[in-house]
mmCIF file of C-alpha atoms and ligand atoms in Angstrom:
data_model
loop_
_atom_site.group_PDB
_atom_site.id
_atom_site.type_symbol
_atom_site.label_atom_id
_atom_site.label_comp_id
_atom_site.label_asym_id
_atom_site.label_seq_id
_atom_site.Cartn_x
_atom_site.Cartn_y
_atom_site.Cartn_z
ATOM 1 C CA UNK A 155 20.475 -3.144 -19.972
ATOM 2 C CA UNK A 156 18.408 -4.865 -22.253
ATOM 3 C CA UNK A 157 14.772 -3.945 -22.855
ATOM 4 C CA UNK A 158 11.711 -5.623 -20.568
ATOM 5 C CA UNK A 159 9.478 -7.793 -21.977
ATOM 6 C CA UNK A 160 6.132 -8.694 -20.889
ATOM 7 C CA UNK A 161 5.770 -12.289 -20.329
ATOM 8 C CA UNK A 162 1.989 -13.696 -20.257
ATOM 9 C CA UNK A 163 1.121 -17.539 -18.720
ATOM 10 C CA UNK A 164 -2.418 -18.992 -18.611
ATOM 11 C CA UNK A 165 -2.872 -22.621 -17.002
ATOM 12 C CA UNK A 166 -5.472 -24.553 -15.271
ATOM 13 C CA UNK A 167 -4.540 -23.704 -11.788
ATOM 14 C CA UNK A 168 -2.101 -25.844 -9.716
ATOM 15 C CA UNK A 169 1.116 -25.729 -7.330
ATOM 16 C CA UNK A 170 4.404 -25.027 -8.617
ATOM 17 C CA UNK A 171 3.385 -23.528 -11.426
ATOM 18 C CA UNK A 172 5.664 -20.160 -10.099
ATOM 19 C CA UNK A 173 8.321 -22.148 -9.152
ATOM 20 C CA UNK A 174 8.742 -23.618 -12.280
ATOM 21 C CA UNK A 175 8.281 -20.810 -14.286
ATOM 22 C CA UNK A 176 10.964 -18.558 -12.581
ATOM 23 C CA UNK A 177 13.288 -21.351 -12.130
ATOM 24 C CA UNK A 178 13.559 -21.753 -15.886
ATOM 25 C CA UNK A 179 13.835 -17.860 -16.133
ATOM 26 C CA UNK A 180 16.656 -17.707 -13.831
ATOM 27 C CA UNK A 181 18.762 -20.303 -15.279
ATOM 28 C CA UNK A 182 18.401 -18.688 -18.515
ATOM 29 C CA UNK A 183 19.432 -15.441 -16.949
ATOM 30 C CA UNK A 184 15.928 -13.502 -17.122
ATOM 31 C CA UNK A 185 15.697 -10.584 -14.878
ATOM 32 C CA UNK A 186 12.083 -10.227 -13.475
ATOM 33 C CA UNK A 187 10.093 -6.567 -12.901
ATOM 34 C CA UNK A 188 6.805 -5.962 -11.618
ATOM 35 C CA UNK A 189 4.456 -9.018 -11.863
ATOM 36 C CA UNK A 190 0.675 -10.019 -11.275
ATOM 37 C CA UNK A 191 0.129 -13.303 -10.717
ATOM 38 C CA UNK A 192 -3.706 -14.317 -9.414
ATOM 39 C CA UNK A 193 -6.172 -17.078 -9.672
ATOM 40 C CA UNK A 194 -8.819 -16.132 -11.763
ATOM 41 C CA UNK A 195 -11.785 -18.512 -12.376
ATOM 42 C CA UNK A 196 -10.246 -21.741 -11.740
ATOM 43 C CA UNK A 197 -7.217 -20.936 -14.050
ATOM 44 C CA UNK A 198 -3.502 -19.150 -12.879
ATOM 45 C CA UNK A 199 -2.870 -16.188 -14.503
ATOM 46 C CA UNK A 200 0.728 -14.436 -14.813
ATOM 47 C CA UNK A 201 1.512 -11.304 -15.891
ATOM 48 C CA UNK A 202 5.526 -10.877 -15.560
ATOM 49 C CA UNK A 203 8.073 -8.322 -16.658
ATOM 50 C CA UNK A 204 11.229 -9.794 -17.478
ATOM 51 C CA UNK A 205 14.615 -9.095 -18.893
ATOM 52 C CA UNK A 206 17.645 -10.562 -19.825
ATOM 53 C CA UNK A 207 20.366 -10.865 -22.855
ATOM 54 C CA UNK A 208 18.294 -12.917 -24.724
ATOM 55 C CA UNK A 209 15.895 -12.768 -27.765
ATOM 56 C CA UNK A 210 11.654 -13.551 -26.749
ATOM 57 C CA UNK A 211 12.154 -16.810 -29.281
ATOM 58 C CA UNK A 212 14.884 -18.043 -26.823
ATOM 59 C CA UNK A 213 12.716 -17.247 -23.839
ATOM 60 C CA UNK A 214 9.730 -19.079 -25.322
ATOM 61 C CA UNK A 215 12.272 -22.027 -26.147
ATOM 62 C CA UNK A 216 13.903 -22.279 -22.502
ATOM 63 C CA UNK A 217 9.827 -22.007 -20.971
ATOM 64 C CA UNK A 218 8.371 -24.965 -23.565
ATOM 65 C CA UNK A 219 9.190 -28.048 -21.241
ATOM 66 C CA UNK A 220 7.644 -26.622 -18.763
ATOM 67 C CA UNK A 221 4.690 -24.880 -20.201
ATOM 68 C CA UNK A 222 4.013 -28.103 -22.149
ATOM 69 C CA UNK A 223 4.098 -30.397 -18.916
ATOM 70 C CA UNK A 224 1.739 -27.674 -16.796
ATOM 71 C CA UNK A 225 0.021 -27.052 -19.809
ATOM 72 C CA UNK A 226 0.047 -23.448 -20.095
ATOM 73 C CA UNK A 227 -0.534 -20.904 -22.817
ATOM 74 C CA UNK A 228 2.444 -18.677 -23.252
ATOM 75 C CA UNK A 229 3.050 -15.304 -25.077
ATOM 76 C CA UNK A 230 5.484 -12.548 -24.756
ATOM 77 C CA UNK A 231 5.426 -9.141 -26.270
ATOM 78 C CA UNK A 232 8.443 -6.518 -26.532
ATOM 79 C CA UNK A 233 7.273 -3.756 -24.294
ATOM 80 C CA UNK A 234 8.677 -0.151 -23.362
ATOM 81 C CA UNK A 235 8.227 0.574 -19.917
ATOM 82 C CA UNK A 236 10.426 0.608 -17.149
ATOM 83 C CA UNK A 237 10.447 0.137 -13.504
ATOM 84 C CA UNK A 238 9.963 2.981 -10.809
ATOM 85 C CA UNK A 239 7.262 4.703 -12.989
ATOM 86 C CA UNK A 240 4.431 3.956 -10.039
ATOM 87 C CA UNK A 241 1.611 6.111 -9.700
ATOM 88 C CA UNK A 242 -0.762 6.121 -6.513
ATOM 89 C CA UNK A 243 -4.350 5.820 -6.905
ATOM 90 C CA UNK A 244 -6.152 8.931 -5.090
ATOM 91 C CA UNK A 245 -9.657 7.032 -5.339
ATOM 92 C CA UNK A 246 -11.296 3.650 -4.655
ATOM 93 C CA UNK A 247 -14.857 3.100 -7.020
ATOM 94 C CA UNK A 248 -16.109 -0.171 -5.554
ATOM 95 C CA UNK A 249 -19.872 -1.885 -7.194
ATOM 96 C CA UNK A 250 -21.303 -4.686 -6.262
ATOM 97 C CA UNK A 251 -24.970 -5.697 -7.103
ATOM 98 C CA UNK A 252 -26.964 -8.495 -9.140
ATOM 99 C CA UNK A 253 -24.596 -9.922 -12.138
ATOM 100 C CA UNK A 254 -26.314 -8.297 -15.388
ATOM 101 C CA UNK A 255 -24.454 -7.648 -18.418
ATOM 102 C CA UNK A 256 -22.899 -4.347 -19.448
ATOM 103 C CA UNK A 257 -22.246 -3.086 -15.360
ATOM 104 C CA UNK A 258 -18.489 -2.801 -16.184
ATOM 105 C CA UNK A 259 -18.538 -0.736 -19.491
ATOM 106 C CA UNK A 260 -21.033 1.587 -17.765
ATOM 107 C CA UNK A 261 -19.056 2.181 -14.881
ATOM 108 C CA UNK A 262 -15.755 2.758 -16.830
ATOM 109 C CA UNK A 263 -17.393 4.792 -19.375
ATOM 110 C CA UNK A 264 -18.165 7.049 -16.611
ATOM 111 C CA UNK A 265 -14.910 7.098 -15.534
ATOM 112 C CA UNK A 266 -13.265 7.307 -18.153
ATOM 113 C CA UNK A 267 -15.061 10.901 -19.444
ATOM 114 C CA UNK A 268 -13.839 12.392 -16.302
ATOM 115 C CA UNK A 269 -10.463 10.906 -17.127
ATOM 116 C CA UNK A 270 -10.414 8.293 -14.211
ATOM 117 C CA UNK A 271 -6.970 6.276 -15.191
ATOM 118 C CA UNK A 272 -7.863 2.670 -13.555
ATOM 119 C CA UNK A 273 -4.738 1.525 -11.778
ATOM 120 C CA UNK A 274 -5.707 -1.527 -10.567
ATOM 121 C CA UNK A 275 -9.301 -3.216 -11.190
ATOM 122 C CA UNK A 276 -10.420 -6.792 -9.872
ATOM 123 C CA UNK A 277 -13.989 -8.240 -9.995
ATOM 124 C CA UNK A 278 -15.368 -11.219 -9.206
ATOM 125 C CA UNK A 279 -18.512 -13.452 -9.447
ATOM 126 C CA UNK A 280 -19.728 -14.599 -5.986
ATOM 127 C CA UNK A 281 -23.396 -15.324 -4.470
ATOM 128 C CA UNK A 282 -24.921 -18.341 -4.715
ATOM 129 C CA UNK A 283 -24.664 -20.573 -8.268
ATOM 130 C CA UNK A 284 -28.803 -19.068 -9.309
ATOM 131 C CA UNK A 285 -28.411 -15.911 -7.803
ATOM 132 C CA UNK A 286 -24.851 -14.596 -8.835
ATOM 133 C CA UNK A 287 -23.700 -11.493 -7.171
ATOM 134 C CA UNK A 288 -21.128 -9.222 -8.940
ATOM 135 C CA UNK A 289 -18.324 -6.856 -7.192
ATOM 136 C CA UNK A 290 -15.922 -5.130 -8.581
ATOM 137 C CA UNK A 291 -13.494 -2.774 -6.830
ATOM 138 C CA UNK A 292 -11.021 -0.291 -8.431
ATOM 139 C CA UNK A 293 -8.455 2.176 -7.766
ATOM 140 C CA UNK A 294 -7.056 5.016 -9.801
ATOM 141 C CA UNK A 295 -6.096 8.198 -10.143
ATOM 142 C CA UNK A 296 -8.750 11.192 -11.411
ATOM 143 C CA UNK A 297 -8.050 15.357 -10.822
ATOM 144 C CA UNK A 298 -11.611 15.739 -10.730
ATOM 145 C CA UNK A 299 -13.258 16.221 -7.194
ATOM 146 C CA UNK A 300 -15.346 13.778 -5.517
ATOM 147 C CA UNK A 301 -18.025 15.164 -5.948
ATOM 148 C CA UNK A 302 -18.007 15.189 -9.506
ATOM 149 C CA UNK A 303 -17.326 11.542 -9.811
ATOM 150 C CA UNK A 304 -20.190 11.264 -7.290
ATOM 151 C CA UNK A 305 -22.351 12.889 -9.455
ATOM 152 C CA UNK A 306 -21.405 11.367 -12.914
ATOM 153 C CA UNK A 307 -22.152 8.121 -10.916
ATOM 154 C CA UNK A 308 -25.609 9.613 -9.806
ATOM 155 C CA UNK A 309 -27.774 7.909 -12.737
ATOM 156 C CA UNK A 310 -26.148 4.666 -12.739
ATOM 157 C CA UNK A 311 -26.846 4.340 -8.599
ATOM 158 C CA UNK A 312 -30.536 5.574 -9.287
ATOM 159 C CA UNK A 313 -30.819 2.535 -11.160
ATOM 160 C CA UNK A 314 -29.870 -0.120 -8.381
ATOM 161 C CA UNK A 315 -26.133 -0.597 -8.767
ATOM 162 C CA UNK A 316 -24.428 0.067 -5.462
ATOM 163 C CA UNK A 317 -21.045 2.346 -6.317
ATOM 164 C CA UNK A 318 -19.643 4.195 -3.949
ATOM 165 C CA UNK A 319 -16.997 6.335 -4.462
ATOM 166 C CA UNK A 320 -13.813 6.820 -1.602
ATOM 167 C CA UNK A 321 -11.117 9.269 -1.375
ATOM 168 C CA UNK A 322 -7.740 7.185 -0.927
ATOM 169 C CA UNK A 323 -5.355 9.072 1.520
ATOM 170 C CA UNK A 324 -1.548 8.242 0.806
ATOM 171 C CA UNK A 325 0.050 8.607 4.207
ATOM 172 C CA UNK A 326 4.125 9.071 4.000
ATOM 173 C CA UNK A 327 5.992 8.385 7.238
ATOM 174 C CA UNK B 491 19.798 22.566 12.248
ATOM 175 C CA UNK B 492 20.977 20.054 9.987
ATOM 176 C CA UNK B 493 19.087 17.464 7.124
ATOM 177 C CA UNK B 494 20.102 13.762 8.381
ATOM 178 C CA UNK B 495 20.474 10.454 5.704
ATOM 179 C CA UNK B 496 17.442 8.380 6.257
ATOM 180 C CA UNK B 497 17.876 5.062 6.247
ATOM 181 C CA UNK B 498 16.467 2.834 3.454
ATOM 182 C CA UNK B 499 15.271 -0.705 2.728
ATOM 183 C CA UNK B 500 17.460 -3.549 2.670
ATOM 184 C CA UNK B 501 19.252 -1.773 5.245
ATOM 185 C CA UNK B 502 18.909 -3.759 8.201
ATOM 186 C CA UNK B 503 19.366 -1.446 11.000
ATOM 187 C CA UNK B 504 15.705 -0.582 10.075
ATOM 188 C CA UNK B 505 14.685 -3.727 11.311
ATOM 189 C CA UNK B 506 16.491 -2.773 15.386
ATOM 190 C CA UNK B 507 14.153 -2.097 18.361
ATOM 191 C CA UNK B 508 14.770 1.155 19.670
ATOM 192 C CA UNK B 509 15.073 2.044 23.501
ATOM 193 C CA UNK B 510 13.899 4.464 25.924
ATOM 194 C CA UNK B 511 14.818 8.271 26.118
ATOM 195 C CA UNK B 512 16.559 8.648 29.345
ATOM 196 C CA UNK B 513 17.973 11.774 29.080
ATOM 197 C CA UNK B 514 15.685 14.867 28.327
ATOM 198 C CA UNK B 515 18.492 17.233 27.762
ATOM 199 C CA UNK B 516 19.700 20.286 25.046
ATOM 200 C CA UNK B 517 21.273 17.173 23.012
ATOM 201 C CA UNK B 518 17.883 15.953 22.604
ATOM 202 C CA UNK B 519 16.196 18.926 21.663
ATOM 203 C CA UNK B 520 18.884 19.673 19.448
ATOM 204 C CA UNK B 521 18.625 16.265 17.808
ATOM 205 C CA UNK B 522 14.551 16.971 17.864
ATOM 206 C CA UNK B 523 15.217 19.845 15.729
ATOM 207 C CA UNK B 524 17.356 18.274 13.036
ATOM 208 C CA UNK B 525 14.843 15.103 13.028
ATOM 209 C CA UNK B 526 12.011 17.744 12.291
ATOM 210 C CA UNK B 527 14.140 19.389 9.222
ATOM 211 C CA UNK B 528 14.307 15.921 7.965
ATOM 212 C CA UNK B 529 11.041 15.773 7.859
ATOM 213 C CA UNK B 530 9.443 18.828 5.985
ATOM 214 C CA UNK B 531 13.413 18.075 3.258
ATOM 215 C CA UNK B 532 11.471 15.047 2.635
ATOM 216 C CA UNK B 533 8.269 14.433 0.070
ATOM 217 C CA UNK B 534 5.581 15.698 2.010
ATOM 218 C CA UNK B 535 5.756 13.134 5.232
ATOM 219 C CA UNK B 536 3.980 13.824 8.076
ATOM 220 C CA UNK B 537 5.667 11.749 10.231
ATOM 221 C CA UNK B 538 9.269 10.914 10.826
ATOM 222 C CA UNK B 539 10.616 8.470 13.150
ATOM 223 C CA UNK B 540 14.572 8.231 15.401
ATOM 224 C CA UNK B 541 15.494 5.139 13.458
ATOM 225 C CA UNK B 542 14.878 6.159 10.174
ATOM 226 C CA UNK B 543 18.268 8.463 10.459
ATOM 227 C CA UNK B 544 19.755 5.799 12.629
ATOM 228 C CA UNK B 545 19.012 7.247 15.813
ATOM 229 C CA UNK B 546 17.843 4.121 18.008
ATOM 230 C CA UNK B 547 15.863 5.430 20.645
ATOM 231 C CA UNK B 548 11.832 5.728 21.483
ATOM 232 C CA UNK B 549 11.120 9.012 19.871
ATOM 233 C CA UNK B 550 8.855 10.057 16.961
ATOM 234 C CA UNK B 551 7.154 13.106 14.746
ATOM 235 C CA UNK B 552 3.601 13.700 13.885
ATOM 236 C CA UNK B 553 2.314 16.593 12.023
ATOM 237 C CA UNK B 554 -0.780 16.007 10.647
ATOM 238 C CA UNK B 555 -1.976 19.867 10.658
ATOM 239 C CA UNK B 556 -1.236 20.751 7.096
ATOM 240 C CA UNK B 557 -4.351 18.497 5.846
ATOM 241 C CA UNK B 558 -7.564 20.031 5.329
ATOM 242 C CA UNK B 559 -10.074 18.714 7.270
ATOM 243 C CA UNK B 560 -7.924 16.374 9.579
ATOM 244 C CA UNK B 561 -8.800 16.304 13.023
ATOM 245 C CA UNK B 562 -5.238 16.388 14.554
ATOM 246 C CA UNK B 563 -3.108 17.502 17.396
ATOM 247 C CA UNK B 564 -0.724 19.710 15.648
ATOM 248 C CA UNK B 565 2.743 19.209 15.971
ATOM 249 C CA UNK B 566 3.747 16.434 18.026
ATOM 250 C CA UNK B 567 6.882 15.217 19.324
ATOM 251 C CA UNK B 568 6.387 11.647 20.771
ATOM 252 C CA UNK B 569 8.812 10.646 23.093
ATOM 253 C CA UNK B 570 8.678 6.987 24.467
ATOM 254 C CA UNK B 571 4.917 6.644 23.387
ATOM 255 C CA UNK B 572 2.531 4.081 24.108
ATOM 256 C CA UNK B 573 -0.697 2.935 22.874
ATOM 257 C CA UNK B 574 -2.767 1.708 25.553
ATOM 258 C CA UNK B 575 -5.907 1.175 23.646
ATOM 259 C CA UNK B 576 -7.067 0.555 19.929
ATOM 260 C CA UNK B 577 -10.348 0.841 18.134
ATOM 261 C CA UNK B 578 -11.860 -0.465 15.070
ATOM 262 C CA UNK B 579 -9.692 -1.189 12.032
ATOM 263 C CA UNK B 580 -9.862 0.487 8.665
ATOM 264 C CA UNK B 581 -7.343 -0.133 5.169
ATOM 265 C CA UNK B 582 -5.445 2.910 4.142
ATOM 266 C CA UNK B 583 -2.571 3.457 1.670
ATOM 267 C CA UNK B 584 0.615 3.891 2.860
ATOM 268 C CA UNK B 585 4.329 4.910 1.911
ATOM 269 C CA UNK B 586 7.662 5.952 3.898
ATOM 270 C CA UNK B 587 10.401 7.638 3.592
ATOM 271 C CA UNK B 588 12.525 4.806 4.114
ATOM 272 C CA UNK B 589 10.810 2.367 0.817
ATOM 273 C CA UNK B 590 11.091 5.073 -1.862
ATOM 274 C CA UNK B 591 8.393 4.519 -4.908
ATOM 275 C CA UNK B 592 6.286 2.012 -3.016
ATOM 276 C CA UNK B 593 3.264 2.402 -1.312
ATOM 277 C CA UNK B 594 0.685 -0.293 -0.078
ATOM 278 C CA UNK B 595 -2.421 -1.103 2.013
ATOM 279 C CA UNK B 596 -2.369 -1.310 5.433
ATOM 280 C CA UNK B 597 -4.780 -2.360 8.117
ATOM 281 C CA UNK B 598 -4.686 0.258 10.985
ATOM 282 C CA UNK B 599 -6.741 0.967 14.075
ATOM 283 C CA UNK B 600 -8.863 3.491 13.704
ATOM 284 C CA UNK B 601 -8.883 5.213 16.957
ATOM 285 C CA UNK B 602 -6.226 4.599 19.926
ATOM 286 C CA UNK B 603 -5.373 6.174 23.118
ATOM 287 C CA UNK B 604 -2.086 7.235 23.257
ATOM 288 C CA UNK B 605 0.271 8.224 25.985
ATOM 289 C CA UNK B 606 4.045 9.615 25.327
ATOM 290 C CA UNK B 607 6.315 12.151 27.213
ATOM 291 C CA UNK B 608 7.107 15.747 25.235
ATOM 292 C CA UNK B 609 10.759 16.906 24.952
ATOM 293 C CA UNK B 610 10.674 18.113 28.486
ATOM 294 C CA UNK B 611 9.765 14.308 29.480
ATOM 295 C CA UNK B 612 6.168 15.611 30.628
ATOM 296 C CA UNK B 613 3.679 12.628 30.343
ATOM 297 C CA UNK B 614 0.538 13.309 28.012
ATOM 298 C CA UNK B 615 -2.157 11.493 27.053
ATOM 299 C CA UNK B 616 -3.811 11.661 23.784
ATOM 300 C CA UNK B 617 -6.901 10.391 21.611
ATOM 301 C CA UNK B 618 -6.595 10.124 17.998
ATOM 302 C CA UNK B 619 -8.685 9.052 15.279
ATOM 303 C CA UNK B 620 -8.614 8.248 11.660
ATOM 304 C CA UNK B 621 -5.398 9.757 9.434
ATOM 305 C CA UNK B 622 -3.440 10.774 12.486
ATOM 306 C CA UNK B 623 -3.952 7.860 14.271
ATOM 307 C CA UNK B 624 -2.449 6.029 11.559
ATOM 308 C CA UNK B 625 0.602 8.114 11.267
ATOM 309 C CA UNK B 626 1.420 7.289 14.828
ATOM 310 C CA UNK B 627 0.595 3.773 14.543
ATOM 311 C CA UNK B 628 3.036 4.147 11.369
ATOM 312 C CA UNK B 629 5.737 5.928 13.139
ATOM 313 C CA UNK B 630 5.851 3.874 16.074
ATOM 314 C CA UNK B 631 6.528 0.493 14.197
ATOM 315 C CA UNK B 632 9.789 1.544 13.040
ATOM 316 C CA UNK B 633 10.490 1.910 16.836
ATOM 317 C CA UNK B 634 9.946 -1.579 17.320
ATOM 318 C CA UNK B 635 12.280 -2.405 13.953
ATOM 319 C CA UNK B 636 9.029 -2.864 11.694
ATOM 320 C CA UNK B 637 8.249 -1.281 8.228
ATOM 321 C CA UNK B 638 4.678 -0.721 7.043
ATOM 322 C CA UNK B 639 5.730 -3.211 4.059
ATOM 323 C CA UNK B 640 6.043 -5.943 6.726
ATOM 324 C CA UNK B 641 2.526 -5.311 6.925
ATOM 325 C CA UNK B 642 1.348 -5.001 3.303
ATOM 326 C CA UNK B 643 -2.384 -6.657 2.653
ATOM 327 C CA UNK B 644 -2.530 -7.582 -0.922
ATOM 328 C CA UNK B 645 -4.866 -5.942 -3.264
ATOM 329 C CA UNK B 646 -7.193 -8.299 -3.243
ATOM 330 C CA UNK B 647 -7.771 -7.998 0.774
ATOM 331 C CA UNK B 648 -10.966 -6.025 0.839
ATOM 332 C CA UNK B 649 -12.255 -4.466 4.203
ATOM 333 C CA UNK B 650 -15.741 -4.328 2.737
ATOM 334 C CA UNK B 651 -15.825 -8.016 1.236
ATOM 335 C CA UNK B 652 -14.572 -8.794 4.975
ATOM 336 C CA UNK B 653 -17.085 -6.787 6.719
ATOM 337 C CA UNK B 654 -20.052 -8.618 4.273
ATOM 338 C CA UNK B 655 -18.636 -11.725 4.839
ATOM 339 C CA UNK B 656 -19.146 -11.526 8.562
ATOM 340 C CA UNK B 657 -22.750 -10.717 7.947
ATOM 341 C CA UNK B 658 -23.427 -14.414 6.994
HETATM 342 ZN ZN1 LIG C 1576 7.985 5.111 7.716
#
């Protein structure tokens, strides 16, 4: 099997844009992995694993009509990796307060010394236009106890960010 | 007692409604036995339900007991259950036995009121709350031919955004 590559499509958003895009893939014979695909800010972004017996400048030639008429920004990289290699997050970190610069660094800096591996992180903007309010909300995995985390976190919630720290429970049935 | 072949996705006698136990007879206990030693072969489920070996009748395992602080009902064979009341809602991760190396959110009730018959066919009624009350809730869709990825929110669904957006 040939190796995956990890296609990457930015484009003011619109409909069909998917369609389009794995159409072309298909007909050229591209297998497709794990994908995120989410509307971030006005624009659609893509993150897509795909595969096929084909070289990455064939695979940007068969996607140019169609990037060119949705206008979107294309790039692929070679990547190792391979499917079935999931991990489950056994904690959810979730902030939210006033937008002010640097909340995200702090947070994962945090994290990261207690070797937090982020899994899946989204944030967003919302509030009102003058009085923006910031939330982000991640999941990962960390061997350190809750309390710990809790702790690290301690400084940063006395002053004024909300984060709150939850145990996720995997339940197998 | 013998380890059963659990079904797994695409198969589509996953997606079959089950029917009621009729019979409460050695068969059955026998058959509760091997269901149970399916269970604990598995990766650590604590839950198991008929149709996941292909055994189409109302009938299901929860063990919840082996998790520290769980409030739980120990073992628990669930024969023809029924929920006759739900409470409150909450997002929890979930994988099964049947969808190897997936797992995704699901929106569960948070308490219920359960009533099912043992292996004797004695009626009980229980209340459950919080991790055990999902695992029935879990178990007792595949009775009805439905998999917890039929249910999947996507990452994005938030209870907490939800809850503040109802504050407006
Ligand atoms: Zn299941």
């Amino acid at each position: 099997m040939a190796a995956w590559n990890m296609l990457t499509l930015v484009g003011a958003d619109r409909s069909g844009i998917v369609a389009q895009v794995t159409r072309t893939l298909y007909q050229l014979g591209g297998n497709l992995g794990e994908a995120s695909m989410i509307r971030l800010g006005g624009n659609f972004t893509i993150m897509l694993m795909v595969r096929g017996d084909f070289s990455t400048e064939a695979m940007l030639e068969a996607l140019a009509p169609v990037s060119a008429k949705l206008d979107l920004r294309v790039h692929v990289d070679a990547v190792r990796g391979e499917l079935h290699q999931h991990q489950v997050p056994n904690f959810q970190v979730r902030v939210n307060g006033a937008d002010r610069a640097g909340i995200v660094a702090e947070v994962t800096a945090i994290l990261a010394a207690l070797g937090f591996n982020i899994l899946e992180l989204d944030s967003n903007v919302a509030g009102e236009v003058n009085q923006p309010l910031y939330l982000m909300n991640i999941q990962g995995f960390c061997d350190a106890p809750l309390k710990a985390l809790e702790n690290a976190l301690a400084p940063l919630i006395a002053q004024g960010v909300a984060v709150t720290v939850t145990p996720l429970e995997l339940m197998i049935g | 007692m013998a380890i059963l072949d659990i079904l797994k996705l695409p198969d589509s006698r996953l997606k079959q409604v089950s029917q009621p136990v009729t019979q409460f007879d050695a068969a059955l206990q026998h058959f509760i036995a091997d269901l149970e030693a399916t269970r604990q072969a598995g990766p650590s489920a604590v839950g198991i339900a008929a149709p996941q070996v292909a055994c189409f009748q109302r009938m299901v395992i929860v063990d919840v007991s082996g998790r520290p602080k769980t409030p739980n009902h120990g073992y628990l064979v669930l024969i023809n259950p029924e929920i006759v009341h739900w409470e409150g809602h909450a997002i929890g991760r979930e994988g099964c036995l049947s969808v190897p190396d997936y797992t995704g959110n699901v929106i569960r009730a948070t308490a219920i009121r359960l009533r099912a018959q043992d292996c004797d066919g004695q009626l009980h009624e229980f209340e459950m709350e919080g991790y055990e009350a999902r695992a029935v809730q879990h178990e007792m869709d595949h009775l009805d031919g439905l998999l917890f990825v039929d249910r999947v929110v996507s990452r994005r669904t938030d209870l907490y955004r939800r809850k503040s957006a109802r504050l407006d």
